Coordinates of C-alpha atoms in Angstrom, one line a residue:
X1 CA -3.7 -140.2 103.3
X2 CA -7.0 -138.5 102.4
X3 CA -7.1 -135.0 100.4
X4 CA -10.3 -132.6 100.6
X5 CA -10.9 -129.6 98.2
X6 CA -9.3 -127.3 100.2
X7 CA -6.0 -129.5 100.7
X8 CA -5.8 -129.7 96.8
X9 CA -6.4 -125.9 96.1
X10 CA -4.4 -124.6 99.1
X11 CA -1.2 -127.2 98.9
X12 CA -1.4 -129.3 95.6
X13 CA -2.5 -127.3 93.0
X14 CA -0.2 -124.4 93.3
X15 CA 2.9 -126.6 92.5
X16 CA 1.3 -127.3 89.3
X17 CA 2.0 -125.5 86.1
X18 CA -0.7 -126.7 82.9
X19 CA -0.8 -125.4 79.1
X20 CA -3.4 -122.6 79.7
X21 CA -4.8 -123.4 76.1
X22 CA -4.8 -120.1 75.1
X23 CA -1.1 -120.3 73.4
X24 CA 0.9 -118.5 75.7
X25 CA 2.4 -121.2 77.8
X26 CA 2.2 -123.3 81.1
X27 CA 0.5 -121.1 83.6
X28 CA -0.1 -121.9 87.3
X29 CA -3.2 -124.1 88.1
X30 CA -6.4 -122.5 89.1
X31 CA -10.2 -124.3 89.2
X32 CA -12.3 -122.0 88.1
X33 CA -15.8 -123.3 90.2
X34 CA -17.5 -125.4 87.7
X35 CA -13.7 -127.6 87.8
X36 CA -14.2 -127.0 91.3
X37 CA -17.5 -128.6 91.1
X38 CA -16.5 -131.6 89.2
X39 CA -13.3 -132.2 91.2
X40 CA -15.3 -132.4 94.3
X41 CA -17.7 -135.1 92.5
X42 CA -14.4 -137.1 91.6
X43 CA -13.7 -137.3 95.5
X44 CA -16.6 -137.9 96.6
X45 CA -16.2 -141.6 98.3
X46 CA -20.1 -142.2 97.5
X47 CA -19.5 -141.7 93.8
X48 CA -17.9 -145.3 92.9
X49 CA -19.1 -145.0 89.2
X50 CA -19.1 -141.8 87.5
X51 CA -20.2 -140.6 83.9
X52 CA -19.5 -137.1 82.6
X53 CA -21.0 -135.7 79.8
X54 CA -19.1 -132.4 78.7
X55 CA -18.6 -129.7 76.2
X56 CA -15.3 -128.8 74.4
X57 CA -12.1 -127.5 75.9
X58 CA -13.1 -127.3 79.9
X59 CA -10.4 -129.1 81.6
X60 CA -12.2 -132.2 82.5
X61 CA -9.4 -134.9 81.2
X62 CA -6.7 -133.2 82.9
X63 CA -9.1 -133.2 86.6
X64 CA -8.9 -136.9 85.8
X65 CA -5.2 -136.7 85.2
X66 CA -4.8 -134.9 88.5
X67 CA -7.8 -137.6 90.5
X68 CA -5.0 -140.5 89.4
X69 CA -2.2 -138.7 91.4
X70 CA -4.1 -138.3 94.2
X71 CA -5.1 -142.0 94.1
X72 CA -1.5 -143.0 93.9
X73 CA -0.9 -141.0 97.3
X74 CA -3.8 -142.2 98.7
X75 CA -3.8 -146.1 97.8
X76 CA -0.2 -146.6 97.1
X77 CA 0.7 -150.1 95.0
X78 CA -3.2 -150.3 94.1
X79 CA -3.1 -150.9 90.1
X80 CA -5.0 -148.3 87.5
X81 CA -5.7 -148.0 84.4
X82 CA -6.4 -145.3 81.9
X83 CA -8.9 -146.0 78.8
X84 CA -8.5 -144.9 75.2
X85 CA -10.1 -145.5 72.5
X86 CA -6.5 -145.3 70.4
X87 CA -2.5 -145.2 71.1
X88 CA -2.5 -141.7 70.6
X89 CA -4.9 -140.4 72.8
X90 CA -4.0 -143.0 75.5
X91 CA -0.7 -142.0 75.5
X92 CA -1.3 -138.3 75.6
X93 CA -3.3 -138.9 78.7
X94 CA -0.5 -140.5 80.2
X95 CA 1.8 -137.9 79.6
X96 CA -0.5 -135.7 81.5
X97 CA -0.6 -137.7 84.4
X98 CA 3.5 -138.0 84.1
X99 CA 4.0 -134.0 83.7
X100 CA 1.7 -133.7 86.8
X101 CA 3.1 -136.5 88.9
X102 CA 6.6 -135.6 88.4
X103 CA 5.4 -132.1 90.0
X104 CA 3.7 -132.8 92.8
X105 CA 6.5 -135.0 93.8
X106 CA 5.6 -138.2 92.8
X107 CA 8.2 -140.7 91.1
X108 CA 8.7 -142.7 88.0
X109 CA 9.7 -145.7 87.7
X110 CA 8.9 -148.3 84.9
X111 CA 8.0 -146.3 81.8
X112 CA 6.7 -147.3 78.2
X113 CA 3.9 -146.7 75.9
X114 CA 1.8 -150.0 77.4
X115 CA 2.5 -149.5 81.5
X116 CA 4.0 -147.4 83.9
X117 CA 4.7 -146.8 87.8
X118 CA 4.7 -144.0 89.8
X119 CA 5.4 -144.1 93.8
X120 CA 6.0 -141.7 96.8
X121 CA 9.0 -143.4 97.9
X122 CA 11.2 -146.4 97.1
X123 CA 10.0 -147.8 100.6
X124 CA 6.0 -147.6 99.4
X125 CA 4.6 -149.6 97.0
X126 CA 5.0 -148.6 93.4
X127 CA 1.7 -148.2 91.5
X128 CA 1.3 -149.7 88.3
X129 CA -0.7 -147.8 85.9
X130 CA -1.4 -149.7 82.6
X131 CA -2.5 -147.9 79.4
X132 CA -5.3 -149.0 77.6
X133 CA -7.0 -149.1 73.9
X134 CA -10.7 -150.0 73.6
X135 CA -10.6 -151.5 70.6
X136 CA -10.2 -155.1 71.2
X137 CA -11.8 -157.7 73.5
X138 CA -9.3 -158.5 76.6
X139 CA -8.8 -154.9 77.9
X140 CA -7.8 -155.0 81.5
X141 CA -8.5 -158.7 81.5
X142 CA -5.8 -160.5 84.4
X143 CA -5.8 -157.5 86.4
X144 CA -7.3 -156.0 89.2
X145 CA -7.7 -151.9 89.5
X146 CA -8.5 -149.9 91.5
X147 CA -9.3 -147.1 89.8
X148 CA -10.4 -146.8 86.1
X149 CA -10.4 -143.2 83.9
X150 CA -12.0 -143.7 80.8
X151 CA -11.1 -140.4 78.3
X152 CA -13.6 -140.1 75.5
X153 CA -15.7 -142.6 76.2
X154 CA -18.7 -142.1 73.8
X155 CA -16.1 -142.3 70.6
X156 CA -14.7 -145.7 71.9
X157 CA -15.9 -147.9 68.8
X158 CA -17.1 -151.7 68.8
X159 CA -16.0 -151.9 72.4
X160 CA -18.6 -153.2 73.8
X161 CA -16.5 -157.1 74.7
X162 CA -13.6 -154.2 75.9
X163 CA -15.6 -152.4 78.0
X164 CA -17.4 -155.7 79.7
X165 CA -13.7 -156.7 80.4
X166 CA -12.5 -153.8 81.9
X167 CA -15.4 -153.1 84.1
X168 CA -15.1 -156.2 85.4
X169 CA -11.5 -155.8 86.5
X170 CA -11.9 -154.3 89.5
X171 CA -11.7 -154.9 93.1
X172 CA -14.5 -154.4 95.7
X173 CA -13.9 -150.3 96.5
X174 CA -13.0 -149.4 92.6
X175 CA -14.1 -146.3 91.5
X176 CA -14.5 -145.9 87.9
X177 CA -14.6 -142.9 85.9
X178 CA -15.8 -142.4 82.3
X179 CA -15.4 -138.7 80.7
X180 CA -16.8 -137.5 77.0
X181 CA -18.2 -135.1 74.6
X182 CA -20.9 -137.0 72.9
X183 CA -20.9 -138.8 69.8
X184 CA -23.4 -140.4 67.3
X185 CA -22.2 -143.4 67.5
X186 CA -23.6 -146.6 70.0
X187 CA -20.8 -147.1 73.0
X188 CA -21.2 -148.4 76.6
X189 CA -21.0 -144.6 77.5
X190 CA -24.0 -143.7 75.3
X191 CA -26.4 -146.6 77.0
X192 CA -25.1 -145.8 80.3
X193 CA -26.2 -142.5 80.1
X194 CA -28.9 -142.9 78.5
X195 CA -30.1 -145.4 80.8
X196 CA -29.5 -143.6 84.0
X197 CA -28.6 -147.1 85.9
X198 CA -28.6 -147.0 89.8
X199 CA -24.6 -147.1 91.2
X200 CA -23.9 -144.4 88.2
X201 CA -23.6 -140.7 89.1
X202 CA -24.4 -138.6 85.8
X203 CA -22.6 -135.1 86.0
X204 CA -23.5 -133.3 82.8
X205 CA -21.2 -129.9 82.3
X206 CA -22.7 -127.8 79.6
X207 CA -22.0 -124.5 78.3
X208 CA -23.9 -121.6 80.6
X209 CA -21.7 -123.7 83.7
X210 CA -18.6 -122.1 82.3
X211 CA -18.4 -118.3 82.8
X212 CA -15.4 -118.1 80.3
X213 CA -17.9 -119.5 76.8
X214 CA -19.4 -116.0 77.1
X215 CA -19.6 -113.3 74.5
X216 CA -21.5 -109.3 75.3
X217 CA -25.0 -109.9 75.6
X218 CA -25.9 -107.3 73.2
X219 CA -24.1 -109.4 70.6
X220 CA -28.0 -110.1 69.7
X221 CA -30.6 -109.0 69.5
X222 CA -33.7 -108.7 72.3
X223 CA -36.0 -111.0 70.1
X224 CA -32.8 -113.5 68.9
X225 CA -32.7 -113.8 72.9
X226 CA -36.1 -114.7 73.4
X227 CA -35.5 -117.4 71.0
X228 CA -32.5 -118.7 72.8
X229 CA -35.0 -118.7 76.2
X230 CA -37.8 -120.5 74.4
X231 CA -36.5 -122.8 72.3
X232 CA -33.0 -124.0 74.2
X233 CA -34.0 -123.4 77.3
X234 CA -31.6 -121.1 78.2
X235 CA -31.1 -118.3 81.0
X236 CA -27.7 -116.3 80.1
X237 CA -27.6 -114.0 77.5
X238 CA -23.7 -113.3 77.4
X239 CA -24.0 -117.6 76.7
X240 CA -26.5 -116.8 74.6
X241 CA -24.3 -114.7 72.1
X242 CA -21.6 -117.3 72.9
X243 CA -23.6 -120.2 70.9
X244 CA -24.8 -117.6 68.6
X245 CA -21.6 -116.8 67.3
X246 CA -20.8 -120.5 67.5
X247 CA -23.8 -121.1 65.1
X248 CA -22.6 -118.1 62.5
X249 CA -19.4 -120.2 62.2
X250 CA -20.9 -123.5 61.2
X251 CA -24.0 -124.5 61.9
X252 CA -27.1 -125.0 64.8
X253 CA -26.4 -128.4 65.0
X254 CA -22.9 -128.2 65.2
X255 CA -23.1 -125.5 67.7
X256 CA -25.0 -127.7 69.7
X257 CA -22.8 -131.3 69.8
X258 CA -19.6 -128.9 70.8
X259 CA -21.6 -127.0 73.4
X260 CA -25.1 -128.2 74.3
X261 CA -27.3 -126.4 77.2
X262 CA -28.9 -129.6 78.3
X263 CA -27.6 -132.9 78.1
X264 CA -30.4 -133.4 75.6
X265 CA -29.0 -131.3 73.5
X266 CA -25.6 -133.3 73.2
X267 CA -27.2 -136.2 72.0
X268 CA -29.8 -134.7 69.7
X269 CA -27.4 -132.7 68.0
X270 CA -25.2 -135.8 67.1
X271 CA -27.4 -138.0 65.1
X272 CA -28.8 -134.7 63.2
X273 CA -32.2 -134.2 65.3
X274 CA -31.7 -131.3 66.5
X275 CA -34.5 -128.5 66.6
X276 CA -34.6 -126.9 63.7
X277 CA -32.5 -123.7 62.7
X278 CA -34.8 -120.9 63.5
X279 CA -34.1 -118.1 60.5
X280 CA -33.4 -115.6 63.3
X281 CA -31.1 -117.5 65.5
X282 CA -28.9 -119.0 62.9
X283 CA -27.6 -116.4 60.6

């Protein structure tokens, strides 16, 4: 069994219900296209290993969540595992993928903080799904996955003997998927990125992708907009006023980790190089 995009919008995702974030509830699933986008990288049978660099509050984790189901209907019995860099984040990943699972049909069966199944039905294969911290040096080791999510990558710390484990427990057709804002600190994320190795497909989601990070236009200025163009490189004003507001709040810099234009900009802004606060743009 095989989904495309238009099985998962059409059948799947209206079953779903998901916090909307906005503090008014669960609210029926809808991609809004740069999701849409992303979703259709995650299923993409050429992308094996996947990297993607984000901004704040877009979705991307729960996609992830939802790319496991569909890999337990797809490859039922074939072993996953979900990445963390600590209990707590591990396990609320899991009970993502639990909340969704259960909705779309799907079974559980074992259940506790370190492991957990999910199946179609009691005559298919059960799936076991193993949650994982990146803070040690054995992560995944004994196992074989098919299919590895990897939440917050760039904050996973001293997991370097982790992460050399893990990727290397994995059978022939794995596809392995590593998700994060940035962070200033060194992890495998980081110098995968950064090294743009062949096998790895990069997909950087930045702020002007996402028509909901937008504020009116005439929230600045013509000249503070020129600035914006000249010095960040960027082509929406309504994003534009976005960041500037962003920037009133706390800082340029700041602005710039949580919702970078380029994927330069991620990075920069993390270990404190980025360009400097222009009087005009940073009020």
């Amino acid at each position: 069994m095989k989904f495309d995009i238009e099985d998962i919008v059409d059948i799947i995702l209206p079953s779903i219900k998901i916090d909307s974030g906005q503090g008014n509830g669960k609210i029926t699933w809808d991609l809004y296209p740069e999701q849409r986008r992303i979703l259709e990288e995650l299923l993409d049978t050429n992308n094996r290993n996947i990297l993607i660099l984000k901004i704040r509050q877009i979705g991307i984790t729960t996609l992830c969540c939802l790319r496991i189901c569909l890999f337990v209907l797809e490859n039922p019995g074939t072993p996953i595992a979900i990445a963390a860099q600590d209990d707590k984040t591990a396990r609320k990943v899991s009970k993502q993928v639990k909340s969704i699972a259960t909705q779309i049909g799907l079974q559980i069966g074992l259940d506790n903080q370190k492991e957990f199944t999910l199946y179609v039905d009691p005559s298919l294969p059960k799936t076991q799904i193993d949650v994982l911290t990146m803070n040690g040096t054995s992560a995944g080791r004994g196992n074989t996955y098919g299919l590895i999510i990897g939440t917050e990558a760039a904050y996973w710390k001293d997991s370097a003997d982790a992460w050399n484990a893990l990727s290397n427990a994995v059978n022939a057709e794995a596809q392995i998927i590593l998700e994060s804002t940035a962070s200033a600190q060194n992890s495998p994320f980081r110098e995968l990125w950064q090294r743009a190795l062949p096998g790895w497909t990069r997909i950087f989601s930045g702020l002007q992708n996402h028509t909901h990070y937008t504020n009116n236009p005439h929230d600045i200025t013509d000249q503070e907009w020129e600035l914006y163009q000249r010095e960040l490189a960027m082509t929406s004003r309504p994003h534009a006023a976005f960041l500037h507001k962003k920037i009133a709040k706390s800082s340029k810099e700041s602005a710039l980790r949580d919702y970078p234009i380029l994927s330069a900009h991620a990075w920069s802004a993390t270990v404190g190089r980025a360009m400097p606060i222009d009087p005009v743009i940073a009020p």
